[in-house]
Every structure is written in C-alpha cells, then in structure tokens.
XYZ file of C-alpha atoms in Angstrom:
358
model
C 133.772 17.427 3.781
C 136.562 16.737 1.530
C 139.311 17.542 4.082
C 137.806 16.136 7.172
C 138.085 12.838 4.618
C 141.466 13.630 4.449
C 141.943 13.684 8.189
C 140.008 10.961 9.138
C 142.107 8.926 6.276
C 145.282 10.352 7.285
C 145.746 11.679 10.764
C 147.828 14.021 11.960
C 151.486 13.635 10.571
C 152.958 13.463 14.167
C 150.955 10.636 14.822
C 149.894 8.274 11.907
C 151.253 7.311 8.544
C 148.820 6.226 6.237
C 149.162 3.434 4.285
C 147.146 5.328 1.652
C 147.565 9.010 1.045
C 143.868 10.993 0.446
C 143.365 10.963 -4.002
C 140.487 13.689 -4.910
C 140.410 11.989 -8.064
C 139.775 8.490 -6.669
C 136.956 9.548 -4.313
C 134.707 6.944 -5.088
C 136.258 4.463 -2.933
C 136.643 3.605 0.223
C 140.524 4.585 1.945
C 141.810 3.224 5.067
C 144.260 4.550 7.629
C 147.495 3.018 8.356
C 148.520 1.707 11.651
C 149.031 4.235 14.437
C 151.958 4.856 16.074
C 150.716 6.424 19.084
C 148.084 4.789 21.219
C 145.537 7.795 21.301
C 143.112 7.397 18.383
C 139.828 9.423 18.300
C 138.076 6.547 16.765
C 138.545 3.014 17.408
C 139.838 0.427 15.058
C 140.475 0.768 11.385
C 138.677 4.090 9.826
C 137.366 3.407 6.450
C 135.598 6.223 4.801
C 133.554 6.294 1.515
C 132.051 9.463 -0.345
C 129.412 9.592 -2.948
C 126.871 12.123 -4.077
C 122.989 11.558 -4.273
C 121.128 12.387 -7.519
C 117.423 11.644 -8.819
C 118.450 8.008 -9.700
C 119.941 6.969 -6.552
C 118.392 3.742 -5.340
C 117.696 1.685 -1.864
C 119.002 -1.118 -3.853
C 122.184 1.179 -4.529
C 123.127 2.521 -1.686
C 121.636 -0.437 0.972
C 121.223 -3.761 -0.202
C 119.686 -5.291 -4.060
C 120.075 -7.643 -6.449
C 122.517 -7.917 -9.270
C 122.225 -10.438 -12.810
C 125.093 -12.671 -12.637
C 125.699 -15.175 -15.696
C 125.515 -18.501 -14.468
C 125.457 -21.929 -16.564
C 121.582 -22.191 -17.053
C 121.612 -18.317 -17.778
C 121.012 -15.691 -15.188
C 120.500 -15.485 -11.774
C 119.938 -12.808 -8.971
C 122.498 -12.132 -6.378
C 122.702 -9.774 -3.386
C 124.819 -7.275 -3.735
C 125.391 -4.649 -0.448
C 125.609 -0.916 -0.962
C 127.665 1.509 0.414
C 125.628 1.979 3.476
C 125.784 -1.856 4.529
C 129.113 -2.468 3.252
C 130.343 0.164 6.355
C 128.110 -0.788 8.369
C 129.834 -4.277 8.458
C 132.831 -2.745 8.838
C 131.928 -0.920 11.589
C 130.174 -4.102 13.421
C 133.453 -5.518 13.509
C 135.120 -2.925 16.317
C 135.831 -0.465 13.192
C 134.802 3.121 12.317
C 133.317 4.313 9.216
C 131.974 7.293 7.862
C 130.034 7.914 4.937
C 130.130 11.225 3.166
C 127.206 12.470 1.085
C 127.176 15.298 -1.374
C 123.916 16.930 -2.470
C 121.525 14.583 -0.030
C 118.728 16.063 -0.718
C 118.921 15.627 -4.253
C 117.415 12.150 -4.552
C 114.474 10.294 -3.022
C 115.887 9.928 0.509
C 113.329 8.418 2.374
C 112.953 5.709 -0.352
C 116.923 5.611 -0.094
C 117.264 4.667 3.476
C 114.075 2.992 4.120
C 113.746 1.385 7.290
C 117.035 2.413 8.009
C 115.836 5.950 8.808
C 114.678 4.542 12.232
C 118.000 2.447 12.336
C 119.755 5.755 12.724
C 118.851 6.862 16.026
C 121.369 6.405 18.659
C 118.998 4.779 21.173
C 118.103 2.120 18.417
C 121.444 1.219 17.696
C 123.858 -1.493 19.378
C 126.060 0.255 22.104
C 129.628 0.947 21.788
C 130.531 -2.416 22.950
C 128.699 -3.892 20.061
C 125.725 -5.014 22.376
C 122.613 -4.662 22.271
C 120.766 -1.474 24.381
C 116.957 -2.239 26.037
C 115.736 0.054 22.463
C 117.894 -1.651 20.299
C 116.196 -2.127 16.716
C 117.063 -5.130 14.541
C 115.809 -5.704 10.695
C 115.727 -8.182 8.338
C 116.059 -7.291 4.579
C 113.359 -8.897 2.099
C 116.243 -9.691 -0.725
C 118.219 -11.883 1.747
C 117.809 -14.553 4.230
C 119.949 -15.119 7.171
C 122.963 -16.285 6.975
C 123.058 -14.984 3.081
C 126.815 -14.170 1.522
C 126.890 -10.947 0.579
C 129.682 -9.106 -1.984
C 130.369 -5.507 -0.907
C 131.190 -2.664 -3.606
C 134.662 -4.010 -3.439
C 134.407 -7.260 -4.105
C 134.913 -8.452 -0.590
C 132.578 -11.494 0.488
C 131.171 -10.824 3.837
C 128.133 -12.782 6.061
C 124.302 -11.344 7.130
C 123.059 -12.503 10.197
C 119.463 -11.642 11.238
C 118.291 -9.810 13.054
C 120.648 -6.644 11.575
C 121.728 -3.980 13.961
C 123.676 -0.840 13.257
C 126.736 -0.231 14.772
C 127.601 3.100 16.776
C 130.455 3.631 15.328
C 128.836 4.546 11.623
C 128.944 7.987 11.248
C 127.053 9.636 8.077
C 128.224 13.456 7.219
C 125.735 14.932 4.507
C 125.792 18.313 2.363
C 123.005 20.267 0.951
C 121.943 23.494 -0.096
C 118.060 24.171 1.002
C 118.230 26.391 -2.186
C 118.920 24.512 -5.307
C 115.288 25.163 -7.529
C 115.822 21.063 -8.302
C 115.623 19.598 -5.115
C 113.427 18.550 -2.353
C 113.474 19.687 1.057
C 114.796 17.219 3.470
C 112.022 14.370 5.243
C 111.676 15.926 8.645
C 111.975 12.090 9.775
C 115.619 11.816 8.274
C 116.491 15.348 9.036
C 116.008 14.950 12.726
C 117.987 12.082 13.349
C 120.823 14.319 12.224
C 122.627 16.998 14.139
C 122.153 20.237 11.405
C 124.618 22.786 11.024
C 123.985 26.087 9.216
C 127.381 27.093 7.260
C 127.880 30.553 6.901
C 130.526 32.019 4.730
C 134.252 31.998 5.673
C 135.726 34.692 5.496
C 138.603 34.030 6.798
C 139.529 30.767 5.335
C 138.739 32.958 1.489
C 141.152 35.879 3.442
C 143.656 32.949 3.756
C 143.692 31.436 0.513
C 143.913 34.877 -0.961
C 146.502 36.315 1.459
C 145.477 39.081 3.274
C 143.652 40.037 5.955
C 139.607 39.831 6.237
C 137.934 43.633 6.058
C 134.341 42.441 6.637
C 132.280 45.346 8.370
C 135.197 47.721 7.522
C 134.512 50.121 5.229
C 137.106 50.859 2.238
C 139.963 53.219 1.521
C 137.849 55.354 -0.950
C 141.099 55.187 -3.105
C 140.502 52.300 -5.528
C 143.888 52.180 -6.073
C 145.486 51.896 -2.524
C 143.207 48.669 -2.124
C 144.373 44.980 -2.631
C 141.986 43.096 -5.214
C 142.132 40.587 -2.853
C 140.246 42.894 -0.182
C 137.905 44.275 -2.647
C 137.059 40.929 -3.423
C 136.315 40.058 0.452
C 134.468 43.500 0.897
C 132.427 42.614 -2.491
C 131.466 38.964 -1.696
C 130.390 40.586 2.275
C 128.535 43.702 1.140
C 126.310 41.763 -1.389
C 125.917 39.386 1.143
C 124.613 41.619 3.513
C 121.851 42.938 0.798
C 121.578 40.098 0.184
C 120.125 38.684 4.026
C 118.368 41.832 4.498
C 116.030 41.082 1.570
C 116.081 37.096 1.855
C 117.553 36.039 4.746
C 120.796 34.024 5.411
C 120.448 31.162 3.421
C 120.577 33.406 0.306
C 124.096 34.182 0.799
C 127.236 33.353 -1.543
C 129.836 31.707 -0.613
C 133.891 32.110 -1.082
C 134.044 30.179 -3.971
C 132.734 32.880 -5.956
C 135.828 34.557 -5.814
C 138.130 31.767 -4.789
C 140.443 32.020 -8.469
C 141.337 36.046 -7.659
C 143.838 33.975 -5.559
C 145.554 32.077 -8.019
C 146.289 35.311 -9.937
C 150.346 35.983 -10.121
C 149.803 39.989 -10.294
C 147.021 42.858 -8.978
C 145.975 43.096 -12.157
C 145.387 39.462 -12.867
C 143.577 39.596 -9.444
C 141.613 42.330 -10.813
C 140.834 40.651 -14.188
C 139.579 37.548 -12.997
C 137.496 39.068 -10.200
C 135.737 41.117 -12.477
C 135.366 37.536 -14.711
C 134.329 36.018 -11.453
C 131.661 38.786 -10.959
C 130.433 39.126 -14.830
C 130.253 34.817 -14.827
C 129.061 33.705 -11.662
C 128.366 36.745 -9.131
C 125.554 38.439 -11.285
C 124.216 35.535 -13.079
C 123.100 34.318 -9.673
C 122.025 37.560 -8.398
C 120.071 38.000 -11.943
C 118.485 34.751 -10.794
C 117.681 35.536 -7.086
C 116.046 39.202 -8.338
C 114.784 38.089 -11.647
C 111.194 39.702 -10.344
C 112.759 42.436 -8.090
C 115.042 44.561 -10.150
C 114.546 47.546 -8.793
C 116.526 45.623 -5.596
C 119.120 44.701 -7.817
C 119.506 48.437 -9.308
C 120.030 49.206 -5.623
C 122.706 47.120 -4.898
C 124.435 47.937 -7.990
C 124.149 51.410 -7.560
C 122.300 52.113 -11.233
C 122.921 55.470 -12.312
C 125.123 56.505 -9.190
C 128.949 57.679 -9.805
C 131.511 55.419 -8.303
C 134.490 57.127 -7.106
C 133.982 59.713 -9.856
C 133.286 57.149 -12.996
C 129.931 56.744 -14.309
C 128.659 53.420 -13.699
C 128.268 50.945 -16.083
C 124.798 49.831 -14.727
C 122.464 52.100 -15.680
C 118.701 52.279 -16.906
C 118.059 53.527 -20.049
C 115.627 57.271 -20.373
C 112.422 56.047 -21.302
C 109.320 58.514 -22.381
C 108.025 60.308 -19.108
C 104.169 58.768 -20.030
C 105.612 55.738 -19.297
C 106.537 56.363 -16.157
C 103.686 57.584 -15.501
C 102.189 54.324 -15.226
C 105.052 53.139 -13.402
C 107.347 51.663 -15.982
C 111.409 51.829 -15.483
C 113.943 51.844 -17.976
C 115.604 48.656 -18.811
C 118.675 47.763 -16.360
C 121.327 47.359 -18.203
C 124.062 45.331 -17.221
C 127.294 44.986 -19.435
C 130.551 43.135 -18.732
C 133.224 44.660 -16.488
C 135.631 42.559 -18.643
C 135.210 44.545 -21.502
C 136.695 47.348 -19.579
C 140.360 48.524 -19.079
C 141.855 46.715 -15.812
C 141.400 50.833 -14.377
C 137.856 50.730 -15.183
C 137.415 47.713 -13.845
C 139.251 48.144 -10.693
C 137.301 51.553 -10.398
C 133.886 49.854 -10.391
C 134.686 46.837 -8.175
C 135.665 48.780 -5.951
C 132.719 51.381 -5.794
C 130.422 47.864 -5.410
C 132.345 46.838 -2.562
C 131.881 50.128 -0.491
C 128.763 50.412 2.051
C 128.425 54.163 1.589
C-alpha cells in the first residue's frame, strides 16, 4: 500500500512533479500532488491521500466525526472535530480525489467505526461523478452536528457541513488485513462486501528482485549446496515450506517474502547465508512452531527429523526414547537447535537440504 501512496502522491516522473516528495516517516498525514504538467491525470483534481492503521481503540468519533474539550472563558466546551474519513470526504466533494489507506482493518471494531457509513459506501448510494445526486443516492445527518456546523479537520483546516451528507465517488478506501492474526476479528460481511477483496499471494518475483537473481520456484535444486546462490536457497526455502505448508492448511497459511527479505542486504554469500539461517532460527520456525504447535509430527516432516541432508546429519532430530513408550504411541522430543550456532558450511549444508523437494 505504501508505494501505490507513493504513486498516487507523486506520479510518474515524466509527467508530474510533486510539490511534496512521499516521507515513510511522516505517514500520518495527508500529502498532496503537485500540479501536472501533462493534461492526462487518472484521477481528477488534487489527490490527497492519508494512511493510518486500526487497533482495538479506534473510535467512530476518531476516524468520522466527535467531539473535542476546548478551553473556553467559562471553562470547557464541546466542539466537533472531523476524522480522517470526513475530512477526505470533503475533499473529495469538492471535484478532488482522496484515498484512505488502512493497515490492519480488521483489528478494531469496524462496524462501530464506520457506522452508518457502511451503507454510505456503496457505489449506487453515493453522489455520481458529477457530484450529483443518483435516483439511490443516500444522505445522513450526524447526531454531534447540525447543519450548517463548522467543522476543524485533523489539520486544522475549518471547513462547512451541510445536511443532508453524501459521499463523494471519488473517495477511494484501500484496506490490509491478515484473516490470520489469533487477535483479530473476522471482517463484518456487511463492510466486507462493499469492498472489492483481493487474495495476495507471495511474490516471488518481486523477493527474486530485491535479492538479485532469478526466481527457482517449482525447480528443484543443484544437489550441490555449494554451487547454489543463498539468495536461491532462500526463494526455494520460503516456496517449499510454503507448499507444505497449503497442503496441510490451505493458502492463507503461507509466508510471505519478508521472511527472508534482509538475505538481500547481505554484502557477501556468506553474510547471505548467515542471516538467512538468523532469518529462519528468528522468524521462519517460530511461526511454523506456532502453526504446528499440536501437529509435530507435520513439522518433523517438513524438517526432515532424523533424515541426512546432502550427507550431514540433521540437526532436527528426536531424541531415542524407551521402546514401552512407544508402545503407547509416544515420540521422542523434536528437537530443534539454532542453525546459527553452526559454521557458515553447516549452515549452508542444512538450508539447503530444507529447500530441496526430494
């Protein structure tokens, strides 16, 4: 989401210089585009984009429309105050684009979040892309304000409600989540439908590119550890536990490229090789500890317990445990030490014997 911010802010170079270049660490607010030079534009009017990320304490009165204390000379008093949602939405009514960008949507309360809103969204029930109103447009009134109420945006800005409130067309919302994450909710099937869903799978291509070297998915290994790349055992790692792990679980259990995005900022092979076996002893097994924590006889599979890899005895192993035990079908303990404890060899030995199919 982060770079089609960028794009949206920025344009391409050929045709647009923005009057603000894109600042991950200033993410929080909203950027706008410079003037075009060229008269094609794929959106109309000024872009302005904001991003944010949804957690258990996000609000209505956050990210639509509340009330704020403000000091006033007989003490305090209760003003409106428009979220991020309304703010754009304004901006948008006024010939604009804008486009919202939430992280991790499913991690707060999003019904309560958007409200009435949630019916807002629908195309139908929005005004057209003239800014007039369709046969099913839907207009709303908000119970903090009355009409004609000044209202102060995030930014300060001073801007004017009139009632009844329509949404614009030109308010696009992009959203993130992962179904998985043990603290969240799944998605209201009421908000989830009003927006167009699409499944990311990992790219293999784009971690092939940042890594530099070609993508060996589905291609099975040199079985010479050393005449293969880190950088493609990394790919052929991340893929073949990937694989397992869809055939037990499905697609949505599968890791993505970030996993093993820092072997690419190593300056030798065996850098690369260090911190992918870091990146496997940190984050790769931790998680798959987690997704097999009642299944490790699964896991033992895919790390190929107690099976020689390209002539080295593995590292993961069960431990011999009195034959009446398994008589009542108990296994010995799976052990699982750190690759980084062993020589850059070693470790380049077993990576690589986890990253082939056979």
């Amino acid at each position: 989401m982060l770079k089609l911010q960028n794009e949206l802010e920025s344009g391409s170079e050929a045709e647009q210089e923005p009057s603000k270049v894109f600042d991950s660490s200033s993410i929080e607010a909203p950027f706008e585009t410079g003037e075009p030079s060229g008269d094609d534009r794929d959106f109309p009017g000024e872009v302005k984009t904001a991003w944010l990320t949804f957690h258990e304490s996000t609000t209505h009165e956050e990210f639509i429309v509340g009330l704020r204390p403000q000091p006033t000379d007989g003490g305090v008093s209760l003003e409106p105050r428009a979220g991020i949602l309304l703010s754009l939405a304004e901006h948008a009514r006024n010939g604009n684009t804008s486009v919202i960008f939430i992280d991790e949507i499913n991690r707060a309360n999003v019904s309560k979040v958007f409200g009435q809103f949630i019916t807002l969204m629908e195309p139908d029930k929005r005004l057209d892309t003239d800014g007039d109103q369709q046969q099913s447009t839907v207009g709303i009134t908000f119970q903090q304000l009355d009409d004609g109420d000044e209202v102060k945006n995030p930014w300060g800005d001073d801007f004017t409600i009139e009632f009844p409130f329509h949404l614009p067309q030109n308010l696009y919302l992009v959203a993130s989540m992962n179904s998985l994450d043990r603290s969240t909710a799944p998605l209201d099937s009421a908000l989830a439908r009003r927006f167009d869903q699409v499944s990311v799978e990992p790219d293999y291509t784009a971690l092939a590119d940042h890594l530099g070297t070609d993508a060996v998915t589905g291609v099975e290994l040199s079985p010479d550890p050393q005449s293969v790349s880190p950088e493609k055992i990394a790919i052929a790692l991340l893929w073949r536990t990937n694989q397992f792990l869809r055939s037990v679980y499905g697609d949505d259990f599968q890791l993505g490229p970030g996993y093993v995005w820092s072997v690419g900022e190593a300056d030798s092979d065996t850098e690369a090789i260090e911190e992918l076996a870091v990146a496997w002893d940190s984050r790769i097994l931790p998680k798959l500890r987690e997704v097999f924590r009642s299944r490790e006889d699964q896991l033992a599979t895919l790390l190929k317990a107690d099976e020689s890899l390209n002539g080295m005895n593995n590292p993961y192993h069960r431990d011999e445990i009195p034959a009446e035990w398994g008589k009542v079908g108990a296994d010995g303990p799976l052990q699982l030490p750190d690759l980084r404890n062993l020589d850059t060899a070693d470790q380049r030995t077993v990576l690589h014997g986890l990253a082939r199919s056979d």
